[in-house]
Coordinates of C-alpha atoms in Angstrom, one line a residue:
D1 CA 14.6 35.8 24.0
E2 CA 11.6 36.7 21.7
K3 CA 13.7 39.0 19.6
E4 CA 16.3 36.4 18.9
R5 CA 13.7 33.7 18.1
G6 CA 12.0 36.0 15.6
A7 CA 15.3 36.8 13.9
V8 CA 16.3 33.2 13.7
E9 CA 13.0 32.2 12.0
Y10 CA 13.4 35.0 9.5
I11 CA 17.0 34.2 8.7
K12 CA 16.2 30.5 8.2
K13 CA 13.3 31.3 6.0
R14 CA 15.2 33.8 3.8
R15 CA 18.3 31.5 3.7
D16 CA 16.3 28.6 2.4
E17 CA 14.4 30.7 -0.1
M18 CA 17.5 32.1 -1.6
A19 CA 19.2 28.7 -1.7
N20 CA 16.2 26.9 -3.2
W21 CA 15.8 29.6 -5.8
R22 CA 19.4 29.2 -7.1
R23 CA 19.3 25.4 -6.8
G24 CA 16.2 25.5 -9.1
L25 CA 18.2 27.3 -11.8
G26 CA 20.7 24.5 -12.1
I27 CA 23.6 26.9 -11.7
E28 CA 25.4 24.9 -9.0
Q29 CA 25.5 21.7 -11.1
K30 CA 27.4 23.6 -13.8
W31 CA 29.8 24.9 -11.2
Q32 CA 30.5 21.4 -10.1
E33 CA 31.1 20.3 -13.7
A34 CA 33.7 23.1 -14.0
D35 CA 35.4 22.0 -10.7
E36 CA 35.5 18.4 -12.1
E37 CA 36.9 19.5 -15.5
Y38 CA 39.4 22.0 -14.2
I39 CA 41.6 19.6 -12.2
P40 CA 43.7 17.2 -14.4
H41 CA 42.6 13.7 -13.7
E42 CA 42.4 10.2 -15.2
L43 CA 39.5 9.4 -17.5
D44 CA 37.4 6.3 -16.9
F45 CA 36.7 4.7 -20.2
G46 CA 34.9 1.7 -18.7
T47 CA 34.4 -1.4 -20.8
T48 CA 33.4 -0.8 -24.4
R49 CA 32.8 -4.3 -25.6
K50 CA 30.5 -7.1 -24.4
R51 CA 29.6 -10.6 -25.6
F52 CA 27.1 -13.4 -24.7
E53 CA 28.4 -16.1 -22.4
T54 CA 27.5 -19.6 -23.5
D55 CA 26.6 -22.5 -21.1
Q56 CA 28.9 -25.4 -22.3
D57 CA 26.5 -28.0 -21.0
S58 CA 23.2 -26.8 -22.5
G59 CA 24.7 -24.8 -25.4
L60 CA 22.4 -21.9 -24.5
R61 CA 23.4 -18.2 -24.3
S62 CA 23.1 -16.7 -20.9
R63 CA 24.3 -13.2 -19.8
M64 CA 26.4 -10.4 -21.3
V65 CA 30.0 -10.3 -20.0
P66 CA 32.6 -7.5 -20.7
V67 CA 35.5 -8.2 -22.9
G68 CA 39.0 -6.8 -22.0
D69 CA 39.8 -4.4 -19.2
T70 CA 41.0 -0.9 -18.7
T71 CA 44.7 -2.0 -18.8
Q72 CA 44.2 -2.8 -22.5
Q73 CA 42.9 0.6 -23.5
W74 CA 45.0 2.1 -26.3
R75 CA 43.7 5.7 -25.7
Q76 CA 45.4 8.1 -23.4
A77 CA 43.7 8.2 -20.0
S78 CA 44.5 11.7 -18.9
S79 CA 42.0 14.5 -19.2
S80 CA 42.6 17.5 -21.5
P81 CA 43.7 20.6 -19.4
T82 CA 41.9 23.0 -21.7
L83 CA 39.8 24.8 -19.1
L84 CA 42.8 25.1 -16.8
S85 CA 45.1 26.6 -19.4
K86 CA 42.5 29.1 -20.7
I87 CA 41.7 30.3 -17.2
Q88 CA 45.4 30.7 -16.2
I89 CA 46.2 32.6 -19.4
A90 CA 43.2 35.0 -18.8
V91 CA 44.2 35.6 -15.1
S92 CA 47.9 36.3 -16.0
L93 CA 46.9 38.8 -18.7
M94 CA 44.4 40.6 -16.5
V95 CA 46.1 40.7 -13.1
D96 CA 49.8 39.8 -13.1
Q97 CA 50.5 43.3 -14.2
M98 CA 49.8 45.7 -11.3
P99 CA 46.5 47.5 -11.8
E100 CA 46.7 51.2 -12.5
A101 CA 44.4 54.1 -11.9
D102 CA 44.1 57.8 -12.5
L103 CA 43.0 59.9 -9.5
V104 CA 41.3 63.1 -10.5
P105 CA 40.6 65.8 -7.9
L106 CA 37.0 67.0 -8.1
L107 CA 37.7 70.2 -6.2
K108 CA 40.7 72.6 -6.4
K109 CA 41.5 72.1 -2.7
Y110 CA 42.3 68.4 -3.4
E111 CA 44.8 69.1 -6.1
A112 CA 47.7 69.3 -3.7
T113 CA 47.0 66.0 -2.1
T114 CA 46.3 64.0 -5.2
E115 CA 49.8 62.6 -5.4
L116 CA 49.6 61.6 -1.7
A117 CA 46.3 59.8 -2.3
Y118 CA 47.8 58.0 -5.3
A119 CA 50.8 56.8 -3.2
L120 CA 48.5 55.5 -0.4
W121 CA 46.4 53.7 -3.0
K122 CA 49.5 52.0 -4.5
R123 CA 50.8 51.1 -1.1
N124 CA 47.5 49.6 -0.1
W125 CA 47.7 47.1 -2.9
S126 CA 50.8 45.6 -1.2
V127 CA 49.8 46.0 2.4
T128 CA 46.4 44.2 2.0
H129 CA 47.7 41.7 -0.7
S130 CA 44.9 43.0 -2.9
R131 CA 46.4 41.7 -6.2
E132 CA 46.4 38.1 -5.0
K133 CA 42.8 38.5 -3.8
L134 CA 41.8 40.0 -7.1
K135 CA 43.3 36.9 -8.8
L136 CA 40.9 34.7 -6.7
V137 CA 37.9 36.8 -7.6
I138 CA 38.7 36.7 -11.3
F139 CA 39.4 33.0 -11.1
D140 CA 36.0 32.4 -9.7
L141 CA 34.5 34.8 -12.2
I142 CA 35.8 32.9 -15.2
K143 CA 35.3 29.4 -13.8
Y144 CA 31.8 29.9 -12.4
G145 CA 30.5 33.0 -14.3
W146 CA 29.9 34.7 -10.9
A147 CA 32.1 35.9 -8.1
V148 CA 31.5 37.5 -4.7
Q149 CA 33.6 39.1 -2.0
R150 CA 33.0 40.9 1.2
T151 CA 34.5 44.2 2.6
F152 CA 35.0 44.3 6.3
P153 CA 37.3 45.7 9.1
H154 CA 39.9 43.0 9.5
K155 CA 42.1 42.7 12.6
I156 CA 44.4 39.8 13.2
A157 CA 45.9 40.0 16.7
Y158 CA 47.0 37.4 19.2
P159 CA 48.9 37.4 22.6
K160 CA 52.6 36.8 22.4
R161 CA 55.3 36.4 25.1
T162 CA 58.6 38.0 24.1
L163 CA 62.0 37.2 25.8
V164 CA 63.5 40.2 27.6
E165 CA 66.0 38.6 29.9
K166 CA 68.0 35.4 29.3
D167 CA 69.5 33.2 32.0
T168 CA 71.8 30.8 30.2
E169 CA 72.5 28.8 33.4
N170 CA 68.9 28.5 34.5
P171 CA 66.6 28.8 31.6
E172 CA 63.6 28.4 33.8
N173 CA 64.4 31.9 35.2
D174 CA 64.1 33.6 31.8
K175 CA 61.8 36.7 31.9
Y176 CA 59.2 37.4 29.3
D177 CA 56.9 40.4 28.6
E178 CA 53.3 39.9 27.5
K179 CA 52.1 41.8 24.5
E180 CA 49.6 41.8 21.7
V181 CA 51.0 41.2 18.3
I182 CA 48.9 42.8 15.5
W183 CA 49.5 41.3 12.1
F184 CA 46.8 43.2 10.3
D185 CA 44.4 46.0 11.2
D186 CA 42.7 47.6 8.2
V187 CA 39.7 47.5 5.9
D188 CA 40.0 44.3 3.9
R189 CA 38.4 42.4 1.1
E190 CA 37.9 38.7 1.2
P191 CA 36.7 36.4 -1.7
L192 CA 33.8 34.2 -0.6
S193 CA 32.8 30.8 -1.8
V194 CA 30.2 30.9 -4.5
Y195 CA 28.7 27.7 -3.1
K196 CA 28.2 29.1 0.4
T197 CA 27.0 32.6 -0.5
W198 CA 23.4 33.5 -1.4
I199 CA 22.0 36.8 -2.5
D200 CA 18.5 38.3 -2.9
D201 CA 16.3 36.2 -5.3
L202 CA 15.1 39.5 -6.8
A203 CA 18.7 40.7 -7.6
K204 CA 19.4 42.0 -11.1
P205 CA 22.7 42.1 -13.0
Y206 CA 24.7 45.4 -12.8
D207 CA 22.3 46.8 -10.2
P208 CA 23.8 46.7 -6.7
F209 CA 20.7 48.4 -5.3
S210 CA 18.6 45.4 -6.2
V211 CA 20.6 43.2 -3.7
N212 CA 18.8 44.0 -0.5
E213 CA 19.6 40.8 1.4
S214 CA 22.5 38.4 1.5
Y215 CA 23.7 35.4 3.5
F216 CA 27.1 33.6 3.5
E217 CA 28.8 31.0 5.6
M218 CA 32.4 30.5 6.6
D219 CA 34.1 27.6 8.3
F220 CA 36.4 28.2 11.3
S221 CA 38.3 25.9 13.7
Y222 CA 36.7 26.0 17.1
D223 CA 39.7 27.8 18.6
Q224 CA 39.6 30.5 15.9
A225 CA 35.8 30.8 16.3
K226 CA 36.1 31.2 20.0
T227 CA 38.8 33.9 19.6
E228 CA 36.6 35.9 17.1
F229 CA 33.1 35.2 18.5
G230 CA 33.7 34.2 22.1
I231 CA 32.8 37.7 23.3
Y232 CA 29.1 37.0 22.5
P233 CA 27.2 35.4 25.4
N234 CA 25.5 32.8 23.2
F235 CA 28.8 31.3 22.0
K236 CA 28.9 29.2 25.2
F237 CA 26.2 27.0 23.6
V238 CA 28.2 26.4 20.4
K239 CA 29.7 22.9 20.1
P240 CA 33.1 22.3 18.6
N241 CA 31.6 20.2 15.7
A242 CA 28.9 22.7 14.7
V243 CA 29.7 22.3 11.0
M244 CA 26.9 22.9 8.4
T245 CA 26.6 20.3 5.6
R246 CA 24.2 20.7 2.7
N247 CA 22.8 18.4 0.1
T248 CA 24.6 19.0 -3.2
E249 CA 24.5 17.3 -6.6
K250 CA 26.4 14.0 -6.6
R251 CA 29.9 14.3 -8.1
K252 CA 30.6 12.5 -11.4
S253 CA 33.7 10.9 -9.9
N254 CA 34.8 9.7 -6.5
R255 CA 38.0 11.9 -6.4
S256 CA 38.3 13.7 -3.1
E257 CA 38.9 17.5 -3.1
P258 CA 40.9 19.3 -0.4
N259 CA 37.8 20.8 1.1
D260 CA 36.3 17.3 1.5
Q261 CA 39.0 16.6 4.1
L262 CA 37.5 19.3 6.4
K263 CA 34.6 16.9 7.0
Q264 CA 37.0 14.5 8.8
R265 CA 37.8 17.2 11.5
Q266 CA 35.8 17.3 14.7
D267 CA 36.5 20.9 15.6
I268 CA 35.0 22.9 12.6
V269 CA 32.3 25.5 13.3
T270 CA 30.3 27.0 10.5
I271 CA 29.3 30.6 11.1
G272 CA 26.7 32.4 9.0
F273 CA 26.4 36.1 8.3
F274 CA 23.0 37.5 7.3
E275 CA 22.4 41.1 6.1
S276 CA 19.1 42.7 5.3
R277 CA 18.8 46.3 4.1
W278 CA 15.0 46.3 4.5
K279 CA 15.1 45.0 8.0
D280 CA 18.2 47.0 8.9
L281 CA 19.6 43.7 10.3
Y282 CA 23.1 42.3 10.6
S283 CA 23.3 38.9 12.3
I284 CA 26.1 36.5 13.1
Y285 CA 24.5 33.1 13.3
V286 CA 25.4 29.4 13.8
P287 CA 23.2 27.6 11.2
S288 CA 23.7 24.0 12.4
M289 CA 22.4 24.8 15.9
S290 CA 20.1 27.8 15.0
I291 CA 22.0 30.0 17.5
P292 CA 22.2 33.8 17.0
L293 CA 25.4 35.1 18.3
Y294 CA 24.9 38.8 17.4
L295 CA 21.9 40.9 16.2
A296 CA 22.3 44.6 15.3
P297 CA 21.5 47.2 12.7
L298 CA 23.8 47.2 9.6
P299 CA 27.2 48.3 10.9
N300 CA 27.7 51.2 8.5
D301 CA 25.8 54.5 8.5
D302 CA 24.7 54.3 4.8
G303 CA 23.1 50.8 5.1
Y304 CA 25.3 49.2 2.5
L305 CA 25.7 45.4 2.5
S306 CA 29.2 44.1 3.1
I307 CA 29.3 41.9 -0.1
T308 CA 29.9 42.9 -3.7
Q309 CA 29.3 40.6 -6.6
T310 CA 29.6 40.6 -10.3
L311 CA 29.1 38.3 -13.4
W312 CA 31.3 37.2 -16.3
I313 CA 29.0 37.1 -19.3
L314 CA 25.4 38.1 -19.1
R315 CA 23.0 35.1 -19.0
K316 CA 19.7 36.9 -18.7
S317 CA 18.8 40.6 -18.2
N318 CA 17.1 39.7 -14.9
L319 CA 19.6 37.1 -13.6
P320 CA 22.7 38.0 -11.6
Y321 CA 24.5 34.7 -12.3
G322 CA 26.6 34.9 -15.5
V323 CA 27.8 32.4 -18.1
S324 CA 31.1 30.8 -17.3
L325 CA 34.0 29.9 -19.6
W326 CA 33.2 26.2 -19.0
E327 CA 29.7 26.5 -20.3
I328 CA 31.0 28.1 -23.5
I329 CA 33.7 25.4 -24.3
R330 CA 32.1 22.3 -22.8
N331 CA 30.8 21.0 -26.1
N332 CA 33.7 22.3 -28.3
K333 CA 37.0 22.6 -26.5
Q334 CA 38.8 23.4 -29.7

């Protein structure tokens, strides 16, 4: 309808503006360099020496030809794992010890429940696997200089048949009960991909109120997407291979990464999530097909966005993307 068409046009416009603004900064190219350097790999020295080839009949020099091959290289061909070791040491020092906190009651009536609140806080670290997720956030923070996550109500449930009566002689007569198994149902935090998350092009560091719009994409299998988003009427128009691909800088090597293998699957659906404080808009959106699945006001009463982001080392006073460890050591690993 007209409302959906207007929302789609605005989402596409803002998504492209935020993506083009960051691409113009050259930040993503540095992220890809860090990805390339972090994984141990074999170096390609190429051919270092060449000579002129001589025509034996005429005695004239012709073209340059390489001398030797890579099997005769005397240098070690493995890359230096400097970035990997530095990041892992930093993560282990920061997170492997369970984070602690002091809860201070602001009013006298809360003094009696402070210990209970602290116990619930400690328990939540285990129930939601928060420490492992914090490791992922800090890992991205050091590696890319910027990290982002979302906070959302997370419920993992699926139908399950449970055996209630067993017939050993005739297994086909076994009786089952149908029930819903709930693995998780709580407020959760999920690290997001820095490559597939874009924030307001007017955002400033250390100022969460300057981020008034955000957009991020996530990949789902078609069955998972149907389970989570099939309740929306427009999902019937979504094809199983509605994956969103974007033009990125060419890699320096041809080594394949695990995420590259997703491109071989034919049942991946990319879902986009757009949030705007100014428009009071929350949208679930299929970018490859420009299909809005859900349009509504922001789903919390205070109008907060679901994402939170931070930087590692300040790059500029008006730029939310920080300086990564790789940018610091890339020219002097010692």
